[in-house]
CSV table of C-alpha atoms in Angstrom, one decimal:
chain,number,residue,atom,x,y,z
A,1,MET,CA,-23.3,-1.9,-1.1
A,2,GLN,CA,-23.4,-5.4,-2.6
A,3,TYR,CA,-20.1,-7.1,-1.6
A,4,GLU,CA,-19.0,-10.2,-3.3
A,5,LYS,CA,-16.6,-12.8,-2.0
A,6,PHE,CA,-13.0,-11.8,-2.0
A,7,ASN,CA,-11.7,-15.0,-3.5
A,8,LYS,CA,-12.5,-13.8,-7.0
A,9,LYS,CA,-9.7,-13.1,-9.4
A,10,ARG,CA,-8.6,-9.5,-9.8
A,11,ARG,CA,-10.2,-7.6,-12.7
A,12,GLN,CA,-7.9,-6.3,-15.4
A,13,TRP,CA,-9.5,-3.0,-16.4
A,14,GLU,CA,-9.3,-2.0,-20.0
A,15,ASP,CA,-8.5,1.6,-20.9
A,16,ASN,CA,-12.0,2.3,-22.3
A,17,GLY,CA,-13.5,1.0,-19.1
A,18,VAL,CA,-11.3,3.3,-17.0
A,19,LEU,CA,-12.2,6.2,-19.2
A,20,GLU,CA,-16.0,5.5,-18.8
A,21,LEU,CA,-15.5,5.2,-15.0
A,22,ILE,CA,-13.7,8.5,-14.9
A,23,LYS,CA,-16.6,10.2,-16.8
A,24,LEU,CA,-19.1,8.7,-14.4
A,25,TRP,CA,-16.9,9.6,-11.4
A,26,LYS,CA,-16.8,13.2,-12.6
A,27,VAL,CA,-20.6,13.4,-12.5
A,28,CYS,CA,-20.8,11.7,-9.1
A,29,ALA,CA,-17.7,13.2,-7.4
A,30,TYR,CA,-19.5,15.8,-5.3
A,31,GLU,CA,-22.0,13.2,-3.9
A,32,LEU,CA,-19.2,10.7,-3.3
A,33,ARG,CA,-17.3,13.2,-1.2
A,34,THR,CA,-20.2,14.6,0.7
A,35,ILE,CA,-22.6,11.7,1.4
A,36,LYS,CA,-21.4,9.6,4.3
A,37,ARG,CA,-23.0,6.3,3.2
A,38,ASN,CA,-22.4,6.3,-0.5
A,39,GLY,CA,-22.6,2.6,-1.4
A,40,HIS,CA,-25.7,3.1,-3.5
A,41,LEU,CA,-23.7,5.5,-5.7
A,42,TYR,CA,-21.1,2.8,-6.4
A,43,VAL,CA,-24.0,0.3,-7.2
A,44,ALA,CA,-25.5,2.9,-9.6
A,45,MET,CA,-22.1,3.5,-11.3
A,46,ALA,CA,-21.5,-0.2,-11.7
A,47,LYS,CA,-25.0,-0.6,-13.3
A,48,GLN,CA,-24.2,2.2,-15.7
A,49,LEU,CA,-20.8,0.8,-16.6
A,50,THR,CA,-22.4,-2.6,-17.2
A,51,GLY,CA,-24.9,-0.9,-19.5
A,52,LEU,CA,-22.0,0.6,-21.4
A,53,GLY,CA,-20.4,-2.8,-21.9
A,54,VAL,CA,-18.0,-2.8,-18.9
A,55,PRO,CA,-19.3,-5.5,-16.6
A,56,VAL,CA,-18.1,-4.6,-13.1
A,57,THR,CA,-19.4,-4.9,-9.6
A,58,ALA,CA,-19.9,-2.1,-7.1
A,59,LEU,CA,-17.0,-3.3,-5.1
A,60,GLU,CA,-14.7,-3.3,-8.1
A,61,VAL,CA,-15.8,0.3,-8.9
A,62,HIS,CA,-15.1,1.3,-5.3
A,63,PHE,CA,-11.6,-0.1,-5.3
A,64,LYS,CA,-10.8,1.3,-8.7
A,65,VAL,CA,-11.9,4.8,-7.7
A,66,ASN,CA,-9.7,4.5,-4.6
A,67,ASN,CA,-6.7,3.2,-6.6
A,68,LEU,CA,-7.1,6.0,-9.2
A,69,THR,CA,-7.3,8.6,-6.5
A,70,GLN,CA,-4.1,7.3,-4.8
A,71,ARG,CA,-2.2,7.1,-8.1
A,72,TYR,CA,-3.3,10.7,-9.1
A,73,ARG,CA,-2.1,12.0,-5.8
A,74,GLN,CA,1.2,10.2,-6.1
A,75,GLU,CA,1.7,11.6,-9.6
A,76,GLN,CA,0.8,15.1,-8.4
A,77,LYS,CA,3.3,14.8,-5.5
A,78,THR,CA,6.0,13.7,-7.8
A,79,LEU,CA,5.4,16.6,-10.2
A,80,GLU,CA,5.5,19.1,-7.4
A,81,ALA,CA,8.7,17.6,-5.9
A,82,THR,CA,10.7,17.0,-9.1
A,83,GLY,CA,9.0,19.0,-11.8
A,84,ILE,CA,8.9,15.9,-14.1
A,85,ILE,CA,5.6,15.7,-16.0
A,86,SER,CA,3.8,12.4,-15.5
A,87,THR,CA,3.5,9.9,-18.4
A,88,TRP,CA,0.5,8.1,-16.8
A,89,LYS,CA,-2.2,8.1,-19.4
A,90,PHE,CA,-5.0,9.0,-17.0
A,91,TYR,CA,-3.2,12.0,-15.4
């Protein structure tokens, strides 16, 4: 995976970029879970997103996928515990 320096500013993802990432993630989800070394998948996803007008790096895609996964699990846990439906737009 192509890693950049960590001293870059944090990327503020726009909603359309997140939605495009989720679409790509849905296509690659099985491979991301089953292949042990999947850095090449994040590079490919970053290239596809850049082609769609969302200029990101593989590292940013990797972190965003992890953050979305954690947030989804948190929302799911809250729903199961309290019964309150999430207002998160990507849930």
